[in-house]
Amino acid sequence: MPPIERRALDALIGLSVGDAFGNRAFPAEWTVRSPAHPETWAWTDDTQMACSLLEVVTAHGRVDQDALARAFATRAETFRDYGMGALQFIDHVKHGGRWREITSRLFEGRGSWGNGGAMRVAPLGAHFHDDLERAAAEAAASAEVTHSHPEGVAGGVAIGVAAARAAAGRGRPLAGAELIETAVEHTPEGMVRDGLRRALDLLGRPAAEAAAALGNGSRISAPDTVPFALWTIATHLDDYETAVRTCVEAGGDMDTMAAIVGGVIAAHHGTDPIPPAWLAAREPLPDWLPGDTS
């Protein structure tokens, strides 16, 4: 397998540190802990699924949906705080079921509109940073494996495209609003896109006001997560620590918000802005990933 593309790896590292920081902010009885590394800041299903996604993209040069479904199922460590729908998906695929069957049956046949497609996609966007249309298409394909609801797919597209644009602008000044505008251009009409438009109107407002208007992920849905995540990225694109802390201070789905935000910011800046103490405290990434992931 070829090595992971550098910008994609940076996005994965930024995602995993944000995820681990957000995870440790939960009450002790809710916090994910790694049996292999109990002394570290453990990451959650956000990072585990992002690793599987990046492994498949690196190996195949695209999102092979069948391979991705198998990777999600076989790589899953269920103590990582997977949601109910994800656990059903994993069990079905592990026992030889087809991923399309279970994905379309979830939530009484409506499909999931959760934030899972968005939480894991920043490294994919960074990988396809030289082609925004391709990034949007591959992000949609990655989300469809677990999310058949259009809003669940739209959340993945919005973050995937934003990460691609952020990575493409590495080394150059980039206006945060441009990331939201780029996501709006590529995201299908619906609640996620409407939320992105509201996020643009709220730039410059206090974080608490933006979270109240856009959502903080407490409903675990793409419309309730993606707009505020991109508002936070646009507001603090040049300050990784403040951006991640903003996600935690907003409450809600803190690990997923911080994973999305950390992944996109690291896609743009690399890993240098990540506080060294946070990176050192974060649980190591899986040893099955190709190449040096330090």
PDB file of C-alpha atoms in Angstrom:
ATOM      1  CA  MET A   1       0.000   0.000   0.000  1.00  0.00           C
ATOM      2  CA  PRO A   2       1.318   3.501  -0.786  1.00  0.00           C
ATOM      3  CA  PRO A   3       1.978   5.896   2.117  1.00  0.00           C
ATOM      4  CA  ILE A   4      -0.753   8.227   3.255  1.00  0.00           C
ATOM      5  CA  GLU A   5      -0.755  11.598   1.497  1.00  0.00           C
ATOM      6  CA  ARG A   6       0.822  14.168   3.845  1.00  0.00           C
ATOM      7  CA  ARG A   7      -2.071  16.633   3.989  1.00  0.00           C
ATOM      8  CA  ALA A   8      -4.510  13.799   4.588  1.00  0.00           C
ATOM      9  CA  LEU A   9      -2.359  12.477   7.429  1.00  0.00           C
ATOM     10  CA  ASP A  10      -2.136  15.935   8.976  1.00  0.00           C
ATOM     11  CA  ALA A  11      -5.929  16.182   8.835  1.00  0.00           C
ATOM     12  CA  LEU A  12      -6.220  12.783  10.511  1.00  0.00           C
ATOM     13  CA  ILE A  13      -3.834  13.816  13.278  1.00  0.00           C
ATOM     14  CA  GLY A  14      -5.701  17.082  13.822  1.00  0.00           C
ATOM     15  CA  LEU A  15      -9.000  15.193  13.849  1.00  0.00           C
ATOM     16  CA  SER A  16      -7.759  12.613  16.353  1.00  0.00           C
ATOM     17  CA  VAL A  17      -6.361  15.181  18.786  1.00  0.00           C
ATOM     18  CA  GLY A  18      -9.579  17.199  18.658  1.00  0.00           C
ATOM     19  CA  ASP A  19     -11.586  14.020  19.144  1.00  0.00           C
ATOM     20  CA  ALA A  20      -9.479  12.960  22.149  1.00  0.00           C
ATOM     21  CA  PHE A  21      -9.641  16.436  23.722  1.00  0.00           C
ATOM     22  CA  GLY A  22     -13.405  16.561  23.284  1.00  0.00           C
ATOM     23  CA  ASN A  23     -13.775  13.032  24.639  1.00  0.00           C
ATOM     24  CA  ARG A  24     -11.906  13.824  27.858  1.00  0.00           C
ATOM     25  CA  ALA A  25     -14.206  16.807  28.440  1.00  0.00           C
ATOM     26  CA  PHE A  26     -17.176  14.504  29.073  1.00  0.00           C
ATOM     27  CA  PRO A  27     -17.941  13.334  32.644  1.00  0.00           C
ATOM     28  CA  ALA A  28     -15.687  10.478  33.730  1.00  0.00           C
ATOM     29  CA  GLU A  29     -18.432   7.865  33.510  1.00  0.00           C
ATOM     30  CA  TRP A  30     -19.092   8.780  29.845  1.00  0.00           C
ATOM     31  CA  THR A  31     -15.485   9.158  28.706  1.00  0.00           C
ATOM     32  CA  VAL A  32     -14.037   6.561  26.337  1.00  0.00           C
ATOM     33  CA  ARG A  33     -10.883   4.902  27.694  1.00  0.00           C
ATOM     34  CA  SER A  34      -8.469   2.756  25.739  1.00  0.00           C
ATOM     35  CA  PRO A  35      -7.698  -0.604  27.405  1.00  0.00           C
ATOM     36  CA  ALA A  36      -4.319  -0.662  25.650  1.00  0.00           C
ATOM     37  CA  HIS A  37      -3.390   2.901  26.642  1.00  0.00           C
ATOM     38  CA  PRO A  38      -5.380   3.755  29.789  1.00  0.00           C
ATOM     39  CA  GLU A  39      -3.137   6.685  30.700  1.00  0.00           C
ATOM     40  CA  THR A  40      -3.763   8.579  27.457  1.00  0.00           C
ATOM     41  CA  TRP A  41      -6.490  10.769  26.037  1.00  0.00           C
ATOM     42  CA  ALA A  42      -8.389   8.099  24.123  1.00  0.00           C
ATOM     43  CA  TRP A  43     -10.001   8.866  20.799  1.00  0.00           C
ATOM     44  CA  THR A  44     -13.462   7.608  19.870  1.00  0.00           C
ATOM     45  CA  ASP A  45     -15.305   6.126  16.897  1.00  0.00           C
ATOM     46  CA  ASP A  46     -14.745   9.434  15.066  1.00  0.00           C
ATOM     47  CA  THR A  47     -11.034   8.706  14.717  1.00  0.00           C
ATOM     48  CA  GLN A  48     -11.426   4.961  14.246  1.00  0.00           C
ATOM     49  CA  MET A  49     -13.758   5.424  11.272  1.00  0.00           C
ATOM     50  CA  ALA A  50     -11.573   8.197   9.847  1.00  0.00           C
ATOM     51  CA  CYS A  51      -8.599   5.812   9.970  1.00  0.00           C
ATOM     52  CA  SER A  52     -10.557   3.117   8.117  1.00  0.00           C
ATOM     53  CA  LEU A  53     -11.722   5.625   5.522  1.00  0.00           C
ATOM     54  CA  LEU A  54      -8.222   6.928   4.905  1.00  0.00           C
ATOM     55  CA  GLU A  55      -6.838   3.389   4.721  1.00  0.00           C
ATOM     56  CA  VAL A  56      -9.337   2.508   1.967  1.00  0.00           C
ATOM     57  CA  VAL A  57      -8.777   5.732   0.015  1.00  0.00           C
ATOM     58  CA  THR A  58      -5.003   5.265   0.188  1.00  0.00           C
ATOM     59  CA  ALA A  59      -5.212   1.645  -0.957  1.00  0.00           C
ATOM     60  CA  HIS A  60      -7.768   2.115  -3.759  1.00  0.00           C
ATOM     61  CA  GLY A  61      -7.269   5.729  -4.798  1.00  0.00           C
ATOM     62  CA  ARG A  62     -11.004   6.259  -4.304  1.00  0.00           C
ATOM     63  CA  VAL A  63     -13.863   5.314  -2.014  1.00  0.00           C
ATOM     64  CA  ASP A  64     -14.504   1.654  -2.741  1.00  0.00           C
ATOM     65  CA  GLN A  65     -17.793   1.401  -0.849  1.00  0.00           C
ATOM     66  CA  ASP A  66     -17.716  -2.363  -0.358  1.00  0.00           C
ATOM     67  CA  ALA A  67     -14.157  -2.215   0.963  1.00  0.00           C
ATOM     68  CA  LEU A  68     -15.093   0.699   3.211  1.00  0.00           C
ATOM     69  CA  ALA A  69     -18.047  -1.163   4.704  1.00  0.00           C
ATOM     70  CA  ARG A  70     -15.798  -4.143   5.449  1.00  0.00           C
ATOM     71  CA  ALA A  71     -13.150  -1.880   6.978  1.00  0.00           C
ATOM     72  CA  PHE A  72     -15.687  -0.134   9.213  1.00  0.00           C
ATOM     73  CA  ALA A  73     -16.949  -3.500  10.447  1.00  0.00           C
ATOM     74  CA  THR A  74     -13.653  -5.345  10.881  1.00  0.00           C
ATOM     75  CA  ARG A  75     -11.659  -2.466  12.375  1.00  0.00           C
ATOM     76  CA  ALA A  76     -14.350  -1.449  14.861  1.00  0.00           C
ATOM     77  CA  GLU A  77     -13.547  -1.535  18.567  1.00  0.00           C
ATOM     78  CA  THR A  78     -16.980  -1.179  20.049  1.00  0.00           C
ATOM     79  CA  PHE A  79     -15.812   0.446  23.299  1.00  0.00           C
ATOM     80  CA  ARG A  80     -15.100   3.536  21.179  1.00  0.00           C
ATOM     81  CA  ASP A  81     -18.623   4.917  21.782  1.00  0.00           C
ATOM     82  CA  TYR A  82     -20.295   3.916  18.536  1.00  0.00           C
ATOM     83  CA  GLY A  83     -23.933   4.931  18.198  1.00  0.00           C
ATOM     84  CA  MET A  84     -26.847   2.523  17.966  1.00  0.00           C
ATOM     85  CA  GLY A  85     -27.118   2.691  14.192  1.00  0.00           C
ATOM     86  CA  ALA A  86     -23.384   2.141  13.732  1.00  0.00           C
ATOM     87  CA  LEU A  87     -23.435  -0.889  16.007  1.00  0.00           C
ATOM     88  CA  GLN A  88     -26.289  -2.405  13.999  1.00  0.00           C
ATOM     89  CA  PHE A  89     -24.337  -1.733  10.808  1.00  0.00           C
ATOM     90  CA  ILE A  90     -21.169  -3.338  12.184  1.00  0.00           C
ATOM     91  CA  ASP A  91     -22.985  -6.447  13.387  1.00  0.00           C
ATOM     92  CA  HIS A  92     -24.837  -6.874  10.086  1.00  0.00           C
ATOM     93  CA  VAL A  93     -21.725  -6.534   7.910  1.00  0.00           C
ATOM     94  CA  LYS A  94     -19.578  -8.696  10.194  1.00  0.00           C
ATOM     95  CA  HIS A  95     -22.087 -11.508   9.771  1.00  0.00           C
ATOM     96  CA  GLY A  96     -22.010 -11.338   5.979  1.00  0.00           C
ATOM     97  CA  GLY A  97     -24.864  -8.903   5.375  1.00  0.00           C
ATOM     98  CA  ARG A  98     -24.790  -6.334   2.604  1.00  0.00           C
ATOM     99  CA  TRP A  99     -24.186  -2.802   3.739  1.00  0.00           C
ATOM    100  CA  ARG A 100     -26.908  -1.318   1.519  1.00  0.00           C
ATOM    101  CA  GLU A 101     -29.517  -3.509   3.204  1.00  0.00           C
ATOM    102  CA  ILE A 102     -28.790  -2.357   6.737  1.00  0.00           C
ATOM    103  CA  THR A 103     -28.109   1.281   5.839  1.00  0.00           C
ATOM    104  CA  SER A 104     -31.500   1.652   4.163  1.00  0.00           C
ATOM    105  CA  ARG A 105     -33.327  -0.105   7.041  1.00  0.00           C
ATOM    106  CA  LEU A 106     -31.965   2.063   9.824  1.00  0.00           C
ATOM    107  CA  PHE A 107     -34.294   4.410  11.687  1.00  0.00           C
ATOM    108  CA  GLU A 108     -37.496   2.824  10.403  1.00  0.00           C
ATOM    109  CA  GLY A 109     -36.373   2.981   6.797  1.00  0.00           C
ATOM    110  CA  ARG A 110     -35.593   6.698   6.807  1.00  0.00           C
ATOM    111  CA  GLY A 111     -31.836   6.139   7.027  1.00  0.00           C
ATOM    112  CA  SER A 112     -29.447   7.956   9.307  1.00  0.00           C
ATOM    113  CA  TRP A 113     -29.085  11.719   9.063  1.00  0.00           C
ATOM    114  CA  GLY A 114     -26.498  11.695  11.815  1.00  0.00           C
ATOM    115  CA  ASN A 115     -23.124  13.431  11.837  1.00  0.00           C
ATOM    116  CA  GLY A 116     -21.039  10.280  11.234  1.00  0.00           C
ATOM    117  CA  GLY A 117     -20.402  11.060   7.572  1.00  0.00           C
ATOM    118  CA  ALA A 118     -19.057  14.476   8.551  1.00  0.00           C
ATOM    119  CA  MET A 119     -17.023  13.469  11.591  1.00  0.00           C
ATOM    120  CA  ARG A 120     -14.610  11.194   9.682  1.00  0.00           C
ATOM    121  CA  VAL A 121     -14.258  12.888   6.306  1.00  0.00           C
ATOM    122  CA  ALA A 122     -11.669  15.676   6.737  1.00  0.00           C
ATOM    123  CA  PRO A 123      -8.708  13.416   5.801  1.00  0.00           C
ATOM    124  CA  LEU A 124     -10.528  12.322   2.643  1.00  0.00           C
ATOM    125  CA  GLY A 125     -11.128  15.943   1.675  1.00  0.00           C
ATOM    126  CA  ALA A 126      -7.471  16.735   2.238  1.00  0.00           C
ATOM    127  CA  HIS A 127      -6.462  13.750   0.094  1.00  0.00           C
ATOM    128  CA  PHE A 128      -8.484  15.110  -2.849  1.00  0.00           C
ATOM    129  CA  HIS A 129      -7.450  18.733  -2.273  1.00  0.00           C
ATOM    130  CA  ASP A 130      -6.579  19.318  -5.934  1.00  0.00           C
ATOM    131  CA  ASP A 131     -10.135  18.660  -7.200  1.00  0.00           C
ATOM    132  CA  LEU A 132     -13.131  20.023  -5.283  1.00  0.00           C
ATOM    133  CA  GLU A 133     -15.677  18.245  -7.475  1.00  0.00           C
ATOM    134  CA  ARG A 134     -13.898  14.948  -6.878  1.00  0.00           C
ATOM    135  CA  ALA A 135     -13.701  15.676  -3.153  1.00  0.00           C
ATOM    136  CA  ALA A 136     -17.464  16.259  -3.062  1.00  0.00           C
ATOM    137  CA  ALA A 137     -18.218  13.059  -4.967  1.00  0.00           C
ATOM    138  CA  GLU A 138     -15.893  10.917  -2.861  1.00  0.00           C
ATOM    139  CA  ALA A 139     -17.218  12.450   0.367  1.00  0.00           C
ATOM    140  CA  ALA A 140     -20.760  11.599  -0.730  1.00  0.00           C
ATOM    141  CA  ALA A 141     -19.720   8.031  -1.542  1.00  0.00           C
ATOM    142  CA  SER A 142     -18.080   7.653   1.863  1.00  0.00           C
ATOM    143  CA  ALA A 143     -21.157   8.921   3.715  1.00  0.00           C
ATOM    144  CA  GLU A 144     -23.580   6.745   1.735  1.00  0.00           C
ATOM    145  CA  VAL A 145     -22.082   3.568   3.172  1.00  0.00           C
ATOM    146  CA  THR A 146     -23.613   4.331   6.575  1.00  0.00           C
ATOM    147  CA  HIS A 147     -26.059   7.166   5.885  1.00  0.00           C
ATOM    148  CA  SER A 148     -28.837   6.781   3.324  1.00  0.00           C
ATOM    149  CA  HIS A 149     -30.645   9.960   4.414  1.00  0.00           C
ATOM    150  CA  PRO A 150     -29.776  12.934   2.144  1.00  0.00           C
ATOM    151  CA  GLU A 151     -28.921  15.175   5.096  1.00  0.00           C
ATOM    152  CA  GLY A 152     -26.417  12.646   6.446  1.00  0.00           C
ATOM    153  CA  VAL A 153     -24.728  12.623   3.038  1.00  0.00           C
ATOM    154  CA  ALA A 154     -24.896  16.421   2.759  1.00  0.00           C
ATOM    155  CA  GLY A 155     -23.025  16.783   6.051  1.00  0.00           C
ATOM    156  CA  GLY A 156     -20.206  14.615   4.736  1.00  0.00           C
ATOM    157  CA  VAL A 157     -20.027  16.597   1.508  1.00  0.00           C
ATOM    158  CA  ALA A 158     -19.900  19.955   3.286  1.00  0.00           C
ATOM    159  CA  ILE A 159     -16.998  18.982   5.543  1.00  0.00           C
ATOM    160  CA  GLY A 160     -15.180  17.026   2.834  1.00  0.00           C
ATOM    161  CA  VAL A 161     -15.214  19.987   0.467  1.00  0.00           C
ATOM    162  CA  ALA A 162     -14.232  22.429   3.221  1.00  0.00           C
ATOM    163  CA  ALA A 163     -11.270  20.213   4.121  1.00  0.00           C
ATOM    164  CA  ALA A 164     -10.239  19.981   0.465  1.00  0.00           C
ATOM    165  CA  ARG A 165     -10.348  23.762   0.101  1.00  0.00           C
ATOM    166  CA  ALA A 166      -8.445  24.204   3.366  1.00  0.00           C
ATOM    167  CA  ALA A 167      -5.722  21.763   2.279  1.00  0.00           C
ATOM    168  CA  ALA A 168      -5.492  23.337  -1.174  1.00  0.00           C
ATOM    169  CA  GLY A 169      -4.797  26.689   0.472  1.00  0.00           C
ATOM    170  CA  ARG A 170      -1.942  25.436   2.641  1.00  0.00           C
ATOM    171  CA  GLY A 171       0.816  27.993   3.004  1.00  0.00           C
ATOM    172  CA  ARG A 172      -1.402  30.869   1.868  1.00  0.00           C
ATOM    173  CA  PRO A 173      -3.799  33.164   3.740  1.00  0.00           C
ATOM    174  CA  LEU A 174      -7.365  31.908   3.533  1.00  0.00           C
ATOM    175  CA  ALA A 175     -10.505  33.717   4.644  1.00  0.00           C
ATOM    176  CA  GLY A 176     -12.598  31.514   6.879  1.00  0.00           C
ATOM    177  CA  ALA A 177     -15.785  32.640   5.174  1.00  0.00           C
ATOM    178  CA  GLU A 178     -14.453  31.200   1.917  1.00  0.00           C
ATOM    179  CA  LEU A 179     -14.553  27.716   3.410  1.00  0.00           C
ATOM    180  CA  ILE A 180     -18.246  28.047   4.233  1.00  0.00           C
ATOM    181  CA  GLU A 181     -19.000  29.588   0.839  1.00  0.00           C
ATOM    182  CA  THR A 182     -17.189  26.727  -0.901  1.00  0.00           C
ATOM    183  CA  ALA A 183     -19.148  24.198   1.143  1.00  0.00           C
ATOM    184  CA  VAL A 184     -22.428  25.943   0.249  1.00  0.00           C
ATOM    185  CA  GLU A 185     -21.577  25.748  -3.454  1.00  0.00           C
ATOM    186  CA  HIS A 186     -21.119  21.966  -3.339  1.00  0.00           C
ATOM    187  CA  THR A 187     -23.660  20.888  -0.715  1.00  0.00           C
ATOM    188  CA  PRO A 188     -27.099  19.764  -1.948  1.00  0.00           C
ATOM    189  CA  GLU A 189     -30.132  21.853  -1.017  1.00  0.00           C
ATOM    190  CA  GLY A 190     -31.585  20.985   2.364  1.00  0.00           C
ATOM    191  CA  MET A 191     -31.217  21.631   6.070  1.00  0.00           C
ATOM    192  CA  VAL A 192     -27.428  21.357   6.160  1.00  0.00           C
ATOM    193  CA  ARG A 193     -27.020  23.876   3.361  1.00  0.00           C
ATOM    194  CA  ASP A 194     -29.554  26.230   4.961  1.00  0.00           C
ATOM    195  CA  GLY A 195     -27.557  26.026   8.192  1.00  0.00           C
ATOM    196  CA  LEU A 196     -24.362  26.903   6.341  1.00  0.00           C
ATOM    197  CA  ARG A 197     -25.992  30.033   4.971  1.00  0.00           C
ATOM    198  CA  ARG A 198     -27.035  31.002   8.498  1.00  0.00           C
ATOM    199  CA  ALA A 199     -23.473  30.372   9.667  1.00  0.00           C
ATOM    200  CA  LEU A 200     -22.204  32.915   7.152  1.00  0.00           C
ATOM    201  CA  ASP A 201     -24.643  35.492   8.521  1.00  0.00           C
ATOM    202  CA  LEU A 202     -23.444  34.790  12.072  1.00  0.00           C
ATOM    203  CA  LEU A 203     -19.726  35.332  11.457  1.00  0.00           C
ATOM    204  CA  GLY A 204     -18.489  37.921  13.930  1.00  0.00           C
ATOM    205  CA  ARG A 205     -21.112  37.045  16.515  1.00  0.00           C
ATOM    206  CA  PRO A 206     -20.265  35.399  19.897  1.00  0.00           C
ATOM    207  CA  ALA A 207     -19.862  31.630  19.916  1.00  0.00           C
ATOM    208  CA  ALA A 208     -22.748  31.113  22.336  1.00  0.00           C
ATOM    209  CA  GLU A 209     -25.079  33.008  20.019  1.00  0.00           C
ATOM    210  CA  ALA A 210     -23.891  31.006  17.001  1.00  0.00           C
ATOM    211  CA  ALA A 211     -24.301  27.690  18.823  1.00  0.00           C
ATOM    212  CA  ALA A 212     -27.800  28.630  19.978  1.00  0.00           C
ATOM    213  CA  ALA A 213     -28.824  29.447  16.416  1.00  0.00           C
ATOM    214  CA  LEU A 214     -27.006  26.643  14.581  1.00  0.00           C
ATOM    215  CA  GLY A 215     -26.927  23.787  17.106  1.00  0.00           C
ATOM    216  CA  ASN A 216     -24.014  22.222  18.974  1.00  0.00           C
ATOM    217  CA  GLY A 217     -24.412  18.598  17.908  1.00  0.00           C
ATOM    218  CA  SER A 218     -26.570  17.642  20.881  1.00  0.00           C
ATOM    219  CA  ARG A 219     -29.067  16.036  18.494  1.00  0.00           C
ATOM    220  CA  ILE A 220     -26.211  14.078  16.822  1.00  0.00           C
ATOM    221  CA  SER A 221     -27.581  15.113  13.422  1.00  0.00           C
ATOM    222  CA  ALA A 222     -25.718  16.556  10.457  1.00  0.00           C
ATOM    223  CA  PRO A 223     -27.916  19.716  10.368  1.00  0.00           C
ATOM    224  CA  ASP A 224     -27.299  20.218  14.098  1.00  0.00           C
ATOM    225  CA  THR A 225     -23.515  19.723  13.829  1.00  0.00           C
ATOM    226  CA  VAL A 226     -22.005  20.800  10.525  1.00  0.00           C
ATOM    227  CA  PRO A 227     -23.037  24.502  10.423  1.00  0.00           C
ATOM    228  CA  PHE A 228     -21.586  25.335  13.847  1.00  0.00           C
ATOM    229  CA  ALA A 229     -18.467  23.263  13.132  1.00  0.00           C
ATOM    230  CA  LEU A 230     -17.817  25.305   9.994  1.00  0.00           C
ATOM    231  CA  TRP A 231     -18.677  28.552  11.806  1.00  0.00           C
ATOM    232  CA  THR A 232     -16.004  27.650  14.373  1.00  0.00           C
ATOM    233  CA  ILE A 233     -13.457  26.788  11.679  1.00  0.00           C
ATOM    234  CA  ALA A 234     -14.149  30.025   9.821  1.00  0.00           C
ATOM    235  CA  THR A 235     -13.879  32.060  13.013  1.00  0.00           C
ATOM    236  CA  HIS A 236     -10.699  30.424  14.359  1.00  0.00           C
ATOM    237  CA  LEU A 237      -8.996  29.014  11.265  1.00  0.00           C
ATOM    238  CA  ASP A 238      -5.590  30.228  12.433  1.00  0.00           C
ATOM    239  CA  ASP A 239      -5.912  29.103  16.063  1.00  0.00           C
ATOM    240  CA  TYR A 240      -6.301  25.343  16.516  1.00  0.00           C
ATOM    241  CA  GLU A 241      -6.463  25.428  20.317  1.00  0.00           C
ATOM    242  CA  THR A 242      -9.095  28.138  20.543  1.00  0.00           C
ATOM    243  CA  ALA A 243     -11.182  26.445  17.867  1.00  0.00           C
ATOM    244  CA  VAL A 244     -11.199  23.104  19.672  1.00  0.00           C
ATOM    245  CA  ARG A 245     -11.870  24.729  23.037  1.00  0.00           C
ATOM    246  CA  THR A 246     -14.804  26.591  21.461  1.00  0.00           C
ATOM    247  CA  CYS A 247     -16.363  23.240  20.547  1.00  0.00           C
ATOM    248  CA  VAL A 248     -16.021  22.000  24.109  1.00  0.00           C
ATOM    249  CA  GLU A 249     -17.369  25.207  25.627  1.00  0.00           C
ATOM    250  CA  ALA A 250     -20.450  24.940  23.401  1.00  0.00           C
ATOM    251  CA  GLY A 251     -21.310  21.552  24.922  1.00  0.00           C
ATOM    252  CA  GLY A 252     -23.305  19.033  22.908  1.00  0.00           C
ATOM    253  CA  ASP A 253     -21.403  16.442  20.875  1.00  0.00           C
ATOM    254  CA  MET A 254     -18.034  17.788  21.959  1.00  0.00           C
ATOM    255  CA  ASP A 255     -15.745  15.054  20.627  1.00  0.00           C
ATOM    256  CA  THR A 256     -17.327  15.023  17.174  1.00  0.00           C
ATOM    257  CA  MET A 257     -17.402  18.804  16.896  1.00  0.00           C
ATOM    258  CA  ALA A 258     -13.762  19.015  17.941  1.00  0.00           C
ATOM    259  CA  ALA A 259     -12.797  16.192  15.569  1.00  0.00           C
ATOM    260  CA  ILE A 260     -14.362  17.955  12.582  1.00  0.00           C
ATOM    261  CA  VAL A 261     -12.853  21.311  13.482  1.00  0.00           C
ATOM    262  CA  GLY A 262      -9.412  19.900  14.299  1.00  0.00           C
ATOM    263  CA  GLY A 263      -9.284  17.906  11.081  1.00  0.00           C
ATOM    264  CA  VAL A 264     -10.091  20.816   8.771  1.00  0.00           C
ATOM    265  CA  ILE A 265      -7.739  23.260  10.506  1.00  0.00           C
ATOM    266  CA  ALA A 266      -4.852  20.759  10.378  1.00  0.00           C
ATOM    267  CA  ALA A 267      -5.620  20.146   6.702  1.00  0.00           C
ATOM    268  CA  HIS A 268      -4.832  23.819   6.147  1.00  0.00           C
ATOM    269  CA  HIS A 269      -1.963  24.435   8.574  1.00  0.00           C
ATOM    270  CA  GLY A 270      -0.458  21.007   9.171  1.00  0.00           C
ATOM    271  CA  THR A 271       0.180  19.796  12.700  1.00  0.00           C
ATOM    272  CA  ASP A 272       2.415  22.613  13.967  1.00  0.00           C
ATOM    273  CA  PRO A 273      -0.487  24.589  15.554  1.00  0.00           C
ATOM    274  CA  ILE A 274      -1.588  21.584  17.641  1.00  0.00           C
ATOM    275  CA  PRO A 275      -0.421  22.091  21.252  1.00  0.00           C
ATOM    276  CA  PRO A 276       2.507  19.672  21.724  1.00  0.00           C
ATOM    277  CA  ALA A 277       1.175  18.577  25.123  1.00  0.00           C
ATOM    278  CA  TRP A 278      -2.142  17.599  23.533  1.00  0.00           C
ATOM    279  CA  LEU A 279      -0.433  15.619  20.805  1.00  0.00           C
ATOM    280  CA  ALA A 280       1.756  13.839  23.353  1.00  0.00           C
ATOM    281  CA  ALA A 281      -1.263  13.001  25.528  1.00  0.00           C
ATOM    282  CA  ARG A 282      -3.367  11.637  22.669  1.00  0.00           C
ATOM    283  CA  GLU A 283      -3.540   7.869  22.313  1.00  0.00           C
ATOM    284  CA  PRO A 284      -1.352   6.646  19.406  1.00  0.00           C
ATOM    285  CA  LEU A 285      -3.056   6.073  16.083  1.00  0.00           C
ATOM    286  CA  PRO A 286      -3.584   2.435  15.042  1.00  0.00           C
ATOM    287  CA  ASP A 287      -0.467   0.544  13.985  1.00  0.00           C
ATOM    288  CA  TRP A 288      -2.307  -0.894  10.969  1.00  0.00           C
ATOM    289  CA  LEU A 289      -2.247   2.448   9.188  1.00  0.00           C
ATOM    290  CA  PRO A 290       0.431   2.552   6.462  1.00  0.00           C
ATOM    291  CA  GLY A 291       3.601   4.561   7.017  1.00  0.00           C
ATOM    292  CA  ASP A 292       4.688   6.824   9.877  1.00  0.00           C
ATOM    293  CA  THR A 293       1.639   8.298  11.597  1.00  0.00           C
ATOM    294  CA  SER A 294       3.450  10.156  14.370  1.00  0.00           C
TER     295      SER A 294
END
